[in-house]
Short mmCIF file of C-alpha atoms in Angstrom, two decimals:
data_model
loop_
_atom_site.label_atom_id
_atom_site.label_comp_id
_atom_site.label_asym_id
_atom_site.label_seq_id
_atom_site.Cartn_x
_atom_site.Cartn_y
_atom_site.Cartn_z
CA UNK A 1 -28.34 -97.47 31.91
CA UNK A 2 -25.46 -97.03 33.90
CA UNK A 3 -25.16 -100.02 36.41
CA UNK A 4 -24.36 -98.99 40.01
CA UNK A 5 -20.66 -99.03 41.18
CA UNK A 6 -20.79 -100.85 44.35
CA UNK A 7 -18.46 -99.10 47.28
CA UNK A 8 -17.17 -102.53 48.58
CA UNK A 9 -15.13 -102.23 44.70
CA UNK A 10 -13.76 -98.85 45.21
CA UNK A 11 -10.41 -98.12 44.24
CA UNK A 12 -8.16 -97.06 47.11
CA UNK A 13 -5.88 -94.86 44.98
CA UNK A 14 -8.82 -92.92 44.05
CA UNK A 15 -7.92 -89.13 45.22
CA UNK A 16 -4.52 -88.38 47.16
CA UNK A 17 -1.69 -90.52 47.80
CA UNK A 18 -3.35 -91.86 50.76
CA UNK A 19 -6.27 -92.93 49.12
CA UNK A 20 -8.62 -89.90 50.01
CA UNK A 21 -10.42 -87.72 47.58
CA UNK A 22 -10.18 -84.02 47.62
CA UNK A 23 -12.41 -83.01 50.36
CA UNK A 24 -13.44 -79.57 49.97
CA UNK A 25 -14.73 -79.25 53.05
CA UNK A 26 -11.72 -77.64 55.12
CA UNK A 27 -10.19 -80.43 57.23
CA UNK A 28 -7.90 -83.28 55.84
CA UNK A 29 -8.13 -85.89 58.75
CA UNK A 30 -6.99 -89.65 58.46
CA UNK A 31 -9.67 -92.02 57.46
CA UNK A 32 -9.85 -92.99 61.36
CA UNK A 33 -9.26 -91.36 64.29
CA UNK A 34 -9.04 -92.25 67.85
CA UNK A 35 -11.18 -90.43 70.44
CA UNK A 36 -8.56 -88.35 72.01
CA UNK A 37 -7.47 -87.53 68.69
CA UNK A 38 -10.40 -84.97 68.21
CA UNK A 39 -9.56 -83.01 71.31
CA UNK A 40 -12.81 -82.07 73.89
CA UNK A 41 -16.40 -81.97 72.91
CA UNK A 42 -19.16 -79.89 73.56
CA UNK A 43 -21.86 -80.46 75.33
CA UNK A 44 -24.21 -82.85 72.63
CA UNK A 45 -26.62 -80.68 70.12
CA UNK A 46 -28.43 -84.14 69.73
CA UNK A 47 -29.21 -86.96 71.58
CA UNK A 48 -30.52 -90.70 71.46
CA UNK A 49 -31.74 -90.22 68.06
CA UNK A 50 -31.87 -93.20 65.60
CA UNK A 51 -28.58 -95.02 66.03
CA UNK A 52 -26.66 -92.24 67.98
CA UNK A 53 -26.24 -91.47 71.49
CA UNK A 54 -24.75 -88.16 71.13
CA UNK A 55 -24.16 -85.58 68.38
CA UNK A 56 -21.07 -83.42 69.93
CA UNK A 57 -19.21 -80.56 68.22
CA UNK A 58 -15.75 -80.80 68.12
CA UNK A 59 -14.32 -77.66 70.01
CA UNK A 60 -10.96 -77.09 68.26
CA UNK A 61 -12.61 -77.64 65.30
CA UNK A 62 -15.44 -75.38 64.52
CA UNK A 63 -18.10 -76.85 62.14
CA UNK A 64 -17.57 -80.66 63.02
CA UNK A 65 -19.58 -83.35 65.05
CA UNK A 66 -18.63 -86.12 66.26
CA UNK A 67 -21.80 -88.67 65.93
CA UNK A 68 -21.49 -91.37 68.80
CA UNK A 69 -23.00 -94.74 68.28
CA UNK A 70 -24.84 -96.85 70.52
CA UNK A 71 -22.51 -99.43 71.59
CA UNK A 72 -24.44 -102.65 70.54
CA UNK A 73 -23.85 -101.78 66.92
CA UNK A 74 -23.32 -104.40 64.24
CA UNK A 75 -19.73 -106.02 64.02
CA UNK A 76 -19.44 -105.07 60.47
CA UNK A 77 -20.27 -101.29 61.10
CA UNK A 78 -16.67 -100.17 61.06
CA UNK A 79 -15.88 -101.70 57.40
CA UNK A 80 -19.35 -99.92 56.46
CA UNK A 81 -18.12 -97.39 57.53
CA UNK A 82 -14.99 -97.03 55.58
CA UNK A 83 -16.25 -98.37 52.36
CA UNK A 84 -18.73 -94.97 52.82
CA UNK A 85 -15.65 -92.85 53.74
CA UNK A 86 -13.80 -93.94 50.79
CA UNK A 87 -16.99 -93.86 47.95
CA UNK A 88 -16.73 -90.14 47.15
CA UNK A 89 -13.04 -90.96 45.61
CA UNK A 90 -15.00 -93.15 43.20
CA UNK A 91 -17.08 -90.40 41.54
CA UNK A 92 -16.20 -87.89 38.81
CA UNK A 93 -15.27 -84.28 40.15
CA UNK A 94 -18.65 -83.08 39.62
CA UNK A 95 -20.47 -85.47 41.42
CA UNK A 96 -18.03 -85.74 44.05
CA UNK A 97 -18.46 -82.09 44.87
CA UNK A 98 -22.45 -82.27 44.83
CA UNK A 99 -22.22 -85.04 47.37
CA UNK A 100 -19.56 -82.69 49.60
CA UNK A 101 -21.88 -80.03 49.41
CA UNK A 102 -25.13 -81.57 49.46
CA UNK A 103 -24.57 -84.12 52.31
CA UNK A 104 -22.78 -84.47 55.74
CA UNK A 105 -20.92 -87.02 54.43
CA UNK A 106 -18.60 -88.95 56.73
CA UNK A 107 -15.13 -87.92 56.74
CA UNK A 108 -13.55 -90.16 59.55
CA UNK A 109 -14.24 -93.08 61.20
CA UNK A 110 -14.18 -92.80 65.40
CA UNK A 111 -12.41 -96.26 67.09
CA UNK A 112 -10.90 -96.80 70.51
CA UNK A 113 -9.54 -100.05 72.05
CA UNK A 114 -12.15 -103.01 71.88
CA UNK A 115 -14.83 -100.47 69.62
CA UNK A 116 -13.74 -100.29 65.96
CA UNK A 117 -16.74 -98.33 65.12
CA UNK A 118 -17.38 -95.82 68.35
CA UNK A 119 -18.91 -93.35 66.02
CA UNK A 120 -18.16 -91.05 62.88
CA UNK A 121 -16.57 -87.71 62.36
CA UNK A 122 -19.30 -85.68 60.03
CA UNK A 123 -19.69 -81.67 58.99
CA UNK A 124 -22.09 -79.48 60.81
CA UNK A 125 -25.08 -78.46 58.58
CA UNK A 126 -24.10 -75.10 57.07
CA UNK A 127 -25.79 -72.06 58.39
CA UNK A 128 -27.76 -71.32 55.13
CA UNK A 129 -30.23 -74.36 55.87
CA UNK A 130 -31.21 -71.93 59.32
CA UNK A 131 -34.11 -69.07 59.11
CA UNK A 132 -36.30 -67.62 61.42
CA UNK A 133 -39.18 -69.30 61.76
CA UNK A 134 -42.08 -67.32 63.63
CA UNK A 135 -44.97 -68.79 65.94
CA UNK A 136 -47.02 -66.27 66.77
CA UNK A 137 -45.20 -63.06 68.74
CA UNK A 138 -42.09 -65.62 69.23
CA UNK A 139 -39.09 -66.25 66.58
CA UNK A 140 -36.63 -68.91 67.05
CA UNK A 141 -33.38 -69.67 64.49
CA UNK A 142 -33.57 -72.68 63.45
CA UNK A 143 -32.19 -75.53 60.80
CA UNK A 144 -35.66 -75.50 58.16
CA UNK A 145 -36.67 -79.24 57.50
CA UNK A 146 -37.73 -80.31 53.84
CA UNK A 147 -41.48 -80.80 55.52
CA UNK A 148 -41.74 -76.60 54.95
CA UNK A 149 -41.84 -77.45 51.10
CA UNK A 150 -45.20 -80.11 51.66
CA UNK A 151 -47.27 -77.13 52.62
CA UNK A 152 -48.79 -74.62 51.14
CA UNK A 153 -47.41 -70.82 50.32
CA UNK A 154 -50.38 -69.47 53.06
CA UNK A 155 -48.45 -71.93 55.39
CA UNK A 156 -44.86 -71.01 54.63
CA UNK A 157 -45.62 -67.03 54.98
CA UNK A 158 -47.42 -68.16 58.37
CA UNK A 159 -44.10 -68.60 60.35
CA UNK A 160 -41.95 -65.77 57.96
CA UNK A 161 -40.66 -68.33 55.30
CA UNK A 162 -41.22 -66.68 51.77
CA UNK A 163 -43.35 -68.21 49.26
CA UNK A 164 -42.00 -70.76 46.98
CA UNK A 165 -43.60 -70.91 43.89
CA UNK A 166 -42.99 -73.65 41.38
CA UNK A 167 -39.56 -72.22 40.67
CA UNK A 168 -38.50 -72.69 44.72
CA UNK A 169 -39.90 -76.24 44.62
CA UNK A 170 -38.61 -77.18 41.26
CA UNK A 171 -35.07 -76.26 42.42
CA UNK A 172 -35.03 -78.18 45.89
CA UNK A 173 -36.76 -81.02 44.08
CA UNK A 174 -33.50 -81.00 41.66
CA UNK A 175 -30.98 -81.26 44.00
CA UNK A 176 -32.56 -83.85 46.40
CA UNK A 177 -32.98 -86.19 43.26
CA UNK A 178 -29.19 -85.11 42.02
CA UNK A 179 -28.42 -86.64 45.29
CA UNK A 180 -30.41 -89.77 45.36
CA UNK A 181 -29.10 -90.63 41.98
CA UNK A 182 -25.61 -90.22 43.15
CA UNK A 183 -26.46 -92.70 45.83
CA UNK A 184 -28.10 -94.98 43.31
CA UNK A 185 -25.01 -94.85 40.91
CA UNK A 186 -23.00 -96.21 44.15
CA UNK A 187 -24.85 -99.38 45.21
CA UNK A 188 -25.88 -97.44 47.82
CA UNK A 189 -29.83 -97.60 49.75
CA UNK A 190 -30.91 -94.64 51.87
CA UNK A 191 -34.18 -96.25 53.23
CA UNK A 192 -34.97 -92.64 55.07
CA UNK A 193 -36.15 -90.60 52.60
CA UNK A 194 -38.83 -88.47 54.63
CA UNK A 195 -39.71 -85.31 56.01
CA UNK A 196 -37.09 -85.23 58.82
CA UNK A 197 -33.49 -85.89 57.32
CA UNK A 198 -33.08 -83.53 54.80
CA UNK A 199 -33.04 -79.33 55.57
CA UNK A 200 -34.26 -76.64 53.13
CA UNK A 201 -32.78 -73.39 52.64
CA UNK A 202 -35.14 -70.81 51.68
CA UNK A 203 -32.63 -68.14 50.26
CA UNK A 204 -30.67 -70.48 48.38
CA UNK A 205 -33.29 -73.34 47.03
CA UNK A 206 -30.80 -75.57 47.96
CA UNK A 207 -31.18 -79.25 50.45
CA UNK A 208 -28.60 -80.67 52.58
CA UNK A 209 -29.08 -84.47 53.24
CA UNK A 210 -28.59 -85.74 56.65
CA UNK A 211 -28.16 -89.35 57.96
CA UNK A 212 -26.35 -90.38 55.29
CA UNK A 213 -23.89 -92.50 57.70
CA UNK A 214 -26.52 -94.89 57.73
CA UNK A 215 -26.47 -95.70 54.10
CA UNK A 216 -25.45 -99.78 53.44
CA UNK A 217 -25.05 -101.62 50.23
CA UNK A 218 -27.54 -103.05 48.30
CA UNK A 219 -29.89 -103.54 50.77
CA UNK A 220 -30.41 -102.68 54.81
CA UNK A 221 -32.91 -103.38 57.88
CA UNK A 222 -36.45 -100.90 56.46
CA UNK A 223 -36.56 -97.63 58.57
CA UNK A 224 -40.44 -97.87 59.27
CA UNK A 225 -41.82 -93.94 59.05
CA UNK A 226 -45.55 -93.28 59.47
CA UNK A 227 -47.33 -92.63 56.04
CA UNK A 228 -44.21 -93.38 54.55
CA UNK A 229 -44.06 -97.50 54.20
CA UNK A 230 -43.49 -98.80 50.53
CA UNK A 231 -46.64 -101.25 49.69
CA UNK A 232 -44.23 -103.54 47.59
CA UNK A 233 -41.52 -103.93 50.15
CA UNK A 234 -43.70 -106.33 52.42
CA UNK A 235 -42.94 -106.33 56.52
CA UNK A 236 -39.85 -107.08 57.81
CA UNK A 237 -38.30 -107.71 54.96
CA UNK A 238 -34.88 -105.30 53.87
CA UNK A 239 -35.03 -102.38 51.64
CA UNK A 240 -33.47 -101.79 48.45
CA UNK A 241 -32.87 -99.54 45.79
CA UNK A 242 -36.42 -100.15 44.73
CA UNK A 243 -37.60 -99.00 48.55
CA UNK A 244 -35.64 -95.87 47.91
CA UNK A 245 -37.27 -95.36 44.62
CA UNK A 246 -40.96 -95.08 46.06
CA UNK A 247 -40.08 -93.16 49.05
CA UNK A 248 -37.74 -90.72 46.72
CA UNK A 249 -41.00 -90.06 44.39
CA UNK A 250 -43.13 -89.58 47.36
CA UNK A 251 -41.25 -86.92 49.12
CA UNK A 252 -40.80 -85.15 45.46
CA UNK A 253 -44.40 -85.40 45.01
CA UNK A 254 -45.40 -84.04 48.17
CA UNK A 255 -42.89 -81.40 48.15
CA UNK A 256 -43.66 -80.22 44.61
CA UNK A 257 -47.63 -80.18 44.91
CA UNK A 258 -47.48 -78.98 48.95
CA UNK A 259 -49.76 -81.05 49.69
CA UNK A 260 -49.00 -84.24 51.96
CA UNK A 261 -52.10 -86.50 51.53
CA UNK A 262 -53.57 -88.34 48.61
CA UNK A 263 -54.37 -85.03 46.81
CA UNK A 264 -50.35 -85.10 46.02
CA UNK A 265 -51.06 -88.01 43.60
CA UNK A 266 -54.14 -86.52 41.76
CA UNK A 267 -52.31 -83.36 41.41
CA UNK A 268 -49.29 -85.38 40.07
CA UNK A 269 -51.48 -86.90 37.37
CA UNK A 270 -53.03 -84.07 36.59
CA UNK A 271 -49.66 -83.16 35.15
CA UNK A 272 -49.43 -79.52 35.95
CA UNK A 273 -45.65 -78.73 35.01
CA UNK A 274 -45.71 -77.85 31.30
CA UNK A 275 -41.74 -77.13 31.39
CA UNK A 276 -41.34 -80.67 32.90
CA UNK A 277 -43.69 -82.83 30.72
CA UNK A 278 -42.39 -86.31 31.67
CA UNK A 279 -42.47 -85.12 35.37
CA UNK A 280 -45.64 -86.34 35.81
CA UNK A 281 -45.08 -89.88 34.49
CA UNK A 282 -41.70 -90.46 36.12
CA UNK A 283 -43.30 -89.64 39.41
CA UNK A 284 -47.01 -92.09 38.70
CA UNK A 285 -44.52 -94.70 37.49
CA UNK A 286 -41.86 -94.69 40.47
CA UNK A 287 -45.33 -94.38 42.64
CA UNK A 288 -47.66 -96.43 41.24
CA UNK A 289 -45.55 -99.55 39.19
CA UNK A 290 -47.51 -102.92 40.06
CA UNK A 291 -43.98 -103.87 39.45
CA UNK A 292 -40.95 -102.67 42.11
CA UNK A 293 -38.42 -103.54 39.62
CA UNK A 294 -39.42 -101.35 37.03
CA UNK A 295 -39.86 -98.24 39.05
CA UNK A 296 -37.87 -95.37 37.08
CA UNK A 297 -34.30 -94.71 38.68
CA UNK A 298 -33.60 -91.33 40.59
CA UNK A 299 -31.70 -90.17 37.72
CA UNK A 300 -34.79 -90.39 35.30
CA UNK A 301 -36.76 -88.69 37.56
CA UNK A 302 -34.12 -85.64 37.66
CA UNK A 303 -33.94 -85.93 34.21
CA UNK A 304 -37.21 -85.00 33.91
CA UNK A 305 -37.51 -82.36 36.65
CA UNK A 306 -34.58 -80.75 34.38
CA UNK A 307 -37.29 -80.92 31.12
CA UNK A 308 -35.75 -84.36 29.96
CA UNK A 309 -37.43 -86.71 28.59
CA UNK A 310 -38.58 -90.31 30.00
CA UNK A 311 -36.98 -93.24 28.19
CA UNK A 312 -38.87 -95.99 29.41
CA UNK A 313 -38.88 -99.42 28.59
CA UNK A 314 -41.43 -101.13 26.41
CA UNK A 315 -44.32 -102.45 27.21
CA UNK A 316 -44.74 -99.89 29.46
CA UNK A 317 -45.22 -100.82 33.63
CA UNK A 318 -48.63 -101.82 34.28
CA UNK A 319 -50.00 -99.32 37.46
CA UNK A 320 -52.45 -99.69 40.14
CA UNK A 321 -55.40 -97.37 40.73
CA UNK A 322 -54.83 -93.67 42.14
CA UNK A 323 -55.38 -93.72 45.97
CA UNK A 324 -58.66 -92.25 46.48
CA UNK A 325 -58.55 -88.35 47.46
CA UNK A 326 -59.38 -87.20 51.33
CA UNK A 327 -63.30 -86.07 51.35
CA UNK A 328 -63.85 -82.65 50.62
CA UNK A 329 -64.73 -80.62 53.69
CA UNK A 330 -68.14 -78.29 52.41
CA UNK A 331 -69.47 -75.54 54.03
CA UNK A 332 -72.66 -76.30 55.46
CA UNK A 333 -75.34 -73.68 57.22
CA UNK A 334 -75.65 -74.43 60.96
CA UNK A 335 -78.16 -72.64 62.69
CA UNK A 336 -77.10 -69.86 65.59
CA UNK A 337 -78.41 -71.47 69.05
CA UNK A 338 -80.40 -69.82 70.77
CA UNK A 339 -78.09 -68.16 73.79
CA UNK A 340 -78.04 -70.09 77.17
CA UNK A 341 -79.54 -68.34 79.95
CA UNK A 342 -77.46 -66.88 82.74
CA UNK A 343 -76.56 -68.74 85.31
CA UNK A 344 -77.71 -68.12 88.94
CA UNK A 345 -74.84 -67.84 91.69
CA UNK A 346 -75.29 -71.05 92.92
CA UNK A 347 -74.21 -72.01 89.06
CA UNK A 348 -78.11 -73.35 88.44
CA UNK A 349 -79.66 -71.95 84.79
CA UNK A 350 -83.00 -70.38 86.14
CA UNK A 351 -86.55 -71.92 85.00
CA UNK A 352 -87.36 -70.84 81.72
CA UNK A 353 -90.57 -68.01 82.58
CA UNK A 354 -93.82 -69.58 80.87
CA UNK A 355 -96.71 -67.40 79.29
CA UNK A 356 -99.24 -68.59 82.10
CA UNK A 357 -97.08 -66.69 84.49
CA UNK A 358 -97.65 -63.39 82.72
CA UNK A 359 -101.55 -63.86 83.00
CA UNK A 360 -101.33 -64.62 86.28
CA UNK A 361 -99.88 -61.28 86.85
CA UNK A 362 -102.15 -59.22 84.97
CA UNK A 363 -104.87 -60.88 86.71
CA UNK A 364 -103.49 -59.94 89.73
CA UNK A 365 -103.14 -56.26 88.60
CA UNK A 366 -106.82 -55.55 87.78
CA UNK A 367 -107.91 -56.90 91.33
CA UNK A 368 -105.78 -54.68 92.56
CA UNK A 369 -106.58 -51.95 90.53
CA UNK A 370 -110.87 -52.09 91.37
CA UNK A 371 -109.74 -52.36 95.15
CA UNK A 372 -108.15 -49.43 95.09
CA UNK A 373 -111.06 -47.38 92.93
CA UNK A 374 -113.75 -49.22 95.69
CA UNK A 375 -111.87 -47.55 98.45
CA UNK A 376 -112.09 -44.27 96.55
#
């Protein structure tokens, strides 16, 4: 297998004269840029999420941000920064133009006097990864997170999303591994594969990863997300490619089963794609390996979401045991209660009337009724 071509040895004449690849994204800017070189800013679409204060658009130029750090980041952030800026010059044509498309890939790096690393210059999301997503009488337009594909077709056509199908799902599932193993191939960990950092696009099957500013060599501080920890990268210790790997197969099995518990694993080993044979195994392997270090790559896996086989290594990796399912909710009879009595207007339930009580009337009624036939 290909080994990974660490960023920190890219080539610098890669691309133009100046060092920079072909960017097909519309705006040729220098590698960094000062603060009043981007002109004014919006007001912020985003802010004090993750390591960012403020997402801004760029106002004289329409479909850029300007991310804004927080300013106690690390000393080495701005040489991160450009070894990321530089990567996509390292990669063939092809892949170069799946990460362009695929990614909002840093294009510039932000400095001012005393702050070598104020922020980044990255591409707005295109507008394809928006829809119209209904909640009851009320629509709103908005950018459609990945978490749409880990629920069911009832689900999707709930809030005016169309139903996916195994062809949908197969299709995003494609790209986002296309993407990981470009990562892979450049040294590079992710850690945040999850729900929230990667958009959908419904009319297009396409994914457009987000955060990817973030991304460090070989290894970085673990981005804890709920339900989403690795049980072979143990607490406070860094992630790695290997991290990536498990949280990669998880997100692919929950969005190609849509379902986002433990019944994603069964239904992975139940191997239901008969187009994708080795699907199945990639995914239990990169899951399930008692062994981190011989979880399949992200490349295997989108071999085999493309119907490629999976050349593993011999003896194959020992697992552990499927996680056990939820409980199955069953329908049981309950009986009907009998109906509360009404309440009185002082909000006390009346006393419940008794049989003796209708005897006592009765009674009551014949004494009246020889009185009155005495009298006669």
């Amino acid at each position: 297998m290909t080994e990974p071509r660490l960023i920190d040895g890219a080539d610098d004449n890669a691309g133009d004269g100046d060092g920079r690849a072909a960017d097909p994204r519309g705006w040729m800017l220098p590698r960094t840029v000062s603060v009043s070189d981007l002109g004014p800013m919006a007001e912020p679409i985003s802010e004090h999420n993750g390591q960012a204060v403020a997402v801004k658009p760029l106002t004289n130029h329409p479909g850029w941000l300007a991310k804004l750090y927080r300013p106690d980041q690390h000393p080495e952030d701005a040489q991160r920064l450009d070894l990321l800026i530089s990567a996509p010059g390292t990669l063939p044509e092809a892949d170069r133009a799946v990460l362009y498309a695929g990614t909002c890939w840093p294009a510039a790096r932000i400095h001012e006097p005393g702050n070598p690393a104020v922020g980044c210059v990255i591409p707005m999301a295109p507008e394809q990864y928006r829809a119209e997503l209904r909640r009851g009488t009320f629509g709103e337009r908005r950018f459609v997170e990945i978490d749409w594909l880990a629920k069911s077709d009832d689900s999707n056509r709930g809030v005016g999303l169309p139903p996916l199908g195994l062809a949908g799902r197969l299709a995003a599932c494609r790209q986002l591994t296309e993407l990981a193993a470009i990562l892979e191939s450049l040294g590079l960990v992710y850690s945040d594969w999850s729900f929230s950092n990667a958009f959908w696009s419904p009319d297009r099957r396409s994914v457009y990863l987000i955060d990817v500013d973030g991304c460090q060599p070989k290894k970085m501080p673990d981005i804890h997300q709920p339900n989403w920890a690795d049980p072979l990268t143990p607490p406070g210790t860094d992630a790695d490619g290997y991290t990536d790997r498990y949280r990669l197969a998880l997100l692919v099995a929950k969005c190609m089963t849509g379902q986002r518990d433990a019944r994603a694993f069964h239904t992975v080993a139940a191997s239901p794609w008969e187009n994708q044979p080795a699907a199945s195994e990639v995914l239990l392997d990169m899951l399930l390996a008692t062994d981190r270090e011989r979880r399949p790559s992200a490349a295997q896996l989108n071999q085999a979401l493309n119907g490629g086989p999976y050349l593993r290594t011999v003896p194959r990796p020992t697992r552990t045991e499927l996680p056990p399912p939820p409980p199955a909710v069953t329908a049981t009879a309950v009986e009907k209660p009998e109906p509360e009595p009404p309440t009185t207007p002082d909000g006390k339930k009346p006393e419940p009337f008794s049989h003796d009580g209708w005897v006592v009337v009765l009674v009551i009624a014949l004494i009246l009724l020889f009185v009155i036939a005495a009298n006669h």
